[in-house]
Structures are given as C-alpha cells and as structure tokens.
C-alpha positions as a printed NumPy array, in Angstrom:
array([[-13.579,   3.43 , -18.864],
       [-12.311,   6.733, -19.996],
       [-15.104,   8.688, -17.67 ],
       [-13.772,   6.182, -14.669],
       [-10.499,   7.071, -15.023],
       [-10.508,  10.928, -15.639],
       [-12.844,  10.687, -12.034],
       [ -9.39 ,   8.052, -10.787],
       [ -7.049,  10.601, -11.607],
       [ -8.266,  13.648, -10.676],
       [ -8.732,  12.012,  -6.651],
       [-12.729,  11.803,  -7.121],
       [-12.4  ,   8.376,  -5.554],
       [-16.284,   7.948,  -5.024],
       [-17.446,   8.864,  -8.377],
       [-14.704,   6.37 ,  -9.792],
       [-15.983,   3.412,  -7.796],
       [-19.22 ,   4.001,  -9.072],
       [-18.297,   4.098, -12.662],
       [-15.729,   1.264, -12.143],
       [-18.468,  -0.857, -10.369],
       [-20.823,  -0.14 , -13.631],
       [-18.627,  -2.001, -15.793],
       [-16.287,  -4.1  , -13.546],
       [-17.712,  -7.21 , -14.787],
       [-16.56 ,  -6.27 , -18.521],
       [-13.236,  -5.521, -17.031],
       [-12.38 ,  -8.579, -14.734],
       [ -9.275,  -9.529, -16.559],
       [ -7.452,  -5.737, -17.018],
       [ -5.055,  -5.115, -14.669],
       [ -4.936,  -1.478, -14.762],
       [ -8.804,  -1.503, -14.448],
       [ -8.704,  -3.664, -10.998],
       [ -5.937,  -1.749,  -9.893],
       [ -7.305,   1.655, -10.08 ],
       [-11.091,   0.162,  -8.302],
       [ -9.256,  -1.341,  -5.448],
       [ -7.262,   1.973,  -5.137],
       [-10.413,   3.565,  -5.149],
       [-11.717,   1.761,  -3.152],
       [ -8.873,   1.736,  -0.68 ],
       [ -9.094,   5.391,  -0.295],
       [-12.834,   5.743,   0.523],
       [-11.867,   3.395,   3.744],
       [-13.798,   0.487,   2.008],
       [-10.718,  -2.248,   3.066],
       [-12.941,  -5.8  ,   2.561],
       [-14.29 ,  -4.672,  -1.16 ],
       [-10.525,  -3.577,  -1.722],
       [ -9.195,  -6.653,  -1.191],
       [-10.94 ,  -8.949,  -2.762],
       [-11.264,  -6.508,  -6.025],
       [ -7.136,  -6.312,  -5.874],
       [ -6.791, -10.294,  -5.197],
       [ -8.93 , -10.156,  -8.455],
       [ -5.803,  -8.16 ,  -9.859],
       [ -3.42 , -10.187,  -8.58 ],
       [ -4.649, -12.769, -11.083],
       [ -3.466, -10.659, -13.965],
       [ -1.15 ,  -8.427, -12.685],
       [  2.823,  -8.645, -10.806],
       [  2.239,  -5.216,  -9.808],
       [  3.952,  -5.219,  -5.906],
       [  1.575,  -1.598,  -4.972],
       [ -0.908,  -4.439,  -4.892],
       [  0.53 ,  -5.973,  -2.66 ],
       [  1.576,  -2.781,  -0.859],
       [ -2.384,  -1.405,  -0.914],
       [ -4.04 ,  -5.051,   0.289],
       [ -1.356,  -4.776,   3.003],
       [ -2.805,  -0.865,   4.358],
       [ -6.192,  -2.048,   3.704],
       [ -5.094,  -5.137,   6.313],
       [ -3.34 ,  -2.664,   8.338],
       [ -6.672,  -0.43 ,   8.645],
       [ -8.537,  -3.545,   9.718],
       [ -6.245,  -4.056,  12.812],
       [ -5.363,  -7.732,  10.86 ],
       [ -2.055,  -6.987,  12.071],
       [  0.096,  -9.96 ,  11.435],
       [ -1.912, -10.249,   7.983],
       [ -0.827,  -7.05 ,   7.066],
       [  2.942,  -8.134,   7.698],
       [  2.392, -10.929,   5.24 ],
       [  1.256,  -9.05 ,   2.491],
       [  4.312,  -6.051,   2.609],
       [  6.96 ,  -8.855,   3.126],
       [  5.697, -10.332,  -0.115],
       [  6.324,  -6.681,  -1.787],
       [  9.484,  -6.86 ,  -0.318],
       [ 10.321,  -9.842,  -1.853],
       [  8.84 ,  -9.179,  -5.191],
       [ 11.055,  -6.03 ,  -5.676],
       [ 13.64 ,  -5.871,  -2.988],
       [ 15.109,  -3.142,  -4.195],
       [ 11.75 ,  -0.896,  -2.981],
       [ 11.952,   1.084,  -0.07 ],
       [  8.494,   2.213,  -0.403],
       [  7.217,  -1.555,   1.489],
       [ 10.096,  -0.998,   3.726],
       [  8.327,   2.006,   4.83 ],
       [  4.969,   0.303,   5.214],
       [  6.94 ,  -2.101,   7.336],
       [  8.353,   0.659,   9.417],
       [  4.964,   2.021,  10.153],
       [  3.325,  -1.17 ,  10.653],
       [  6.051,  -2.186,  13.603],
       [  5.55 ,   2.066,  14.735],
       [  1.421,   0.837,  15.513],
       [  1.05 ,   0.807,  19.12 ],
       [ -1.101,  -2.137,  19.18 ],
       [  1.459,  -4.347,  17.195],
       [  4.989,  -2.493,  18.293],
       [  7.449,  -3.858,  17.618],
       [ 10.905,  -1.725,  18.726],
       [ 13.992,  -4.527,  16.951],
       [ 11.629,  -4.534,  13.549],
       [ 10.826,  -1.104,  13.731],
       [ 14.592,   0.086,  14.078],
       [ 15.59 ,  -2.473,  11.221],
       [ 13.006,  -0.786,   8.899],
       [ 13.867,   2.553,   9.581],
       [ 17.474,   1.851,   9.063],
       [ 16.447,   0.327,   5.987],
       [ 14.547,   3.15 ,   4.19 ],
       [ 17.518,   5.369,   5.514],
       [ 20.53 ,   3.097,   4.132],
       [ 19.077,   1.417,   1.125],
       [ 20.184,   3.362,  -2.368],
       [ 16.99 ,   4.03 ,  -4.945],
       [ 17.216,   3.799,  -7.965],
       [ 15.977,   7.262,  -8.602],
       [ 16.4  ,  10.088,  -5.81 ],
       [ 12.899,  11.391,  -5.704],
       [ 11.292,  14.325,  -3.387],
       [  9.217,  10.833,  -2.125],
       [ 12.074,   8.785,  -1.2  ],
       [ 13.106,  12.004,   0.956],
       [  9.8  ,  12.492,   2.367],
       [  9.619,   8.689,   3.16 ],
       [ 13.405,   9.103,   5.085],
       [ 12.083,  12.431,   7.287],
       [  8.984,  10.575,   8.37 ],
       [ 10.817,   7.088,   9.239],
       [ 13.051,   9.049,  11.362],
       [  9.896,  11.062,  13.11 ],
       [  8.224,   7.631,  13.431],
       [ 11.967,   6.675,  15.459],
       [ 11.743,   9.59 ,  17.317],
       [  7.807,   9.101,  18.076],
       [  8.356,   5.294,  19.627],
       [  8.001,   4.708,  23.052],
       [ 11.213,   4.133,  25.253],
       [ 11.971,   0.313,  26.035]])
C-alpha cells in the first residue's frame, strides 16, 4: 500500500488506481484505502467505478468527502437530482461544512439543472456561515461563489 499511496499523494492518479486495484480485494474493509481509490478514481473521470468503490467506503467509514466526491462523480454524470441527494447528506452529516454548501452552490449554478432561489441560498451560505478555521480555501471557495452569482443568467 505504501507504493499506492506515495503514487495518491503525489497526484499520479492513474498509477495509484492501478496499484490500488492490485490489492483492493486485501483492502475491502480500510477506509483510508477505499477512500483514496475512489478519489483516484474520481479524478481520472472514471464516475461509475468511483462510486461503487466509495459506497464500499461508506461501509467503514463516516467520512462526509465521501459523500461530497460520490456527489461530483453524480454531478459529472448529468444524474442531477442524484447528485443533490448525496451533498445534502454531507450537509447534514457536518452542518457546520461549507465546503458541500459550495458543491450545492455549483450544482444549482449548472445550466441544465439551474436553479436561481437555491443557488442564491447557497451562495449566501458559503458567504455568511463562520468556519471553524479561516483557511486560504474557505476564501477561495467565497470569491468563486460570488463569480458563480455574478455568472447566472438574469430571471
């Protein structure tokens, strides 16, 4: 697993999977394990083999990115309403998140699922809503919910 993971961490996503998938049987019941071959697998565009490796994880892990990843990999599969379903269960998990607020936000921002009231209660959400830590991310995440603001079409 070592091997695996240096290839995880270093972003050589394709090189991971294939290590991962090598020994994935061994490693069905650690979390960190699914986590990081879903992830991997999430960011090589492979959305079906992502989710059902991170349901897998779900099993053994209360980890809301999860939730959060199955919920982009939806997203990327145009399984709009699906998608919806998975970030309002990160919400609920750890409401005090902004990061699936965000997801939200861009979710309601996609042209073929707009939606203007949720999109505006989203951004306002990621804007108002304290972290716990103030983090060049959580600023990043505020600049681009107010582009995505500016970006939506007039009603």
């Amino acid at each position: 697993m070592a091997k695996s993971r240096m290839f995880y961490q270093s972003g050589a996503y394709r090189q991971a999977v294939e290590s991962y998938a090598e020994i994935q049987e061994e490693m069905k019941g650690n979390a960190r394990f699914m986590f990081e071959y879903g992830h991997a697998l999430h960011k090589l565009h492979k959305p079906e083999i992502s989710n059902k490796v991170l349901k897998e994880a779900l099993k053994v892990s209360g980890d809301p990115m999860i939730l959060n990843i199955i919920g982009k990999n939806e997203q990327e599969m145009k399984h709009f309403d699906n998608a919806e379903q998975w970030f309002m269960r990160a919400v609920h998990r750890l409401p005090g998140r902004i990061y699936p607020y965000y997801l939200l936000a861009h979710l309601y921002a996609e042209p073929a699922f707009y939606q203007c009231d949720k999109l505006e209660q989203m951004v306002q959400t990621v804007l108002e809503k304290e972290p716990k830590v103030q983090s060049t991310a959580i600023k990043q995440m505020r600049r681009k919910a107010r582009e995505l603001l500016k970006k939506a079409p007039e009603n």
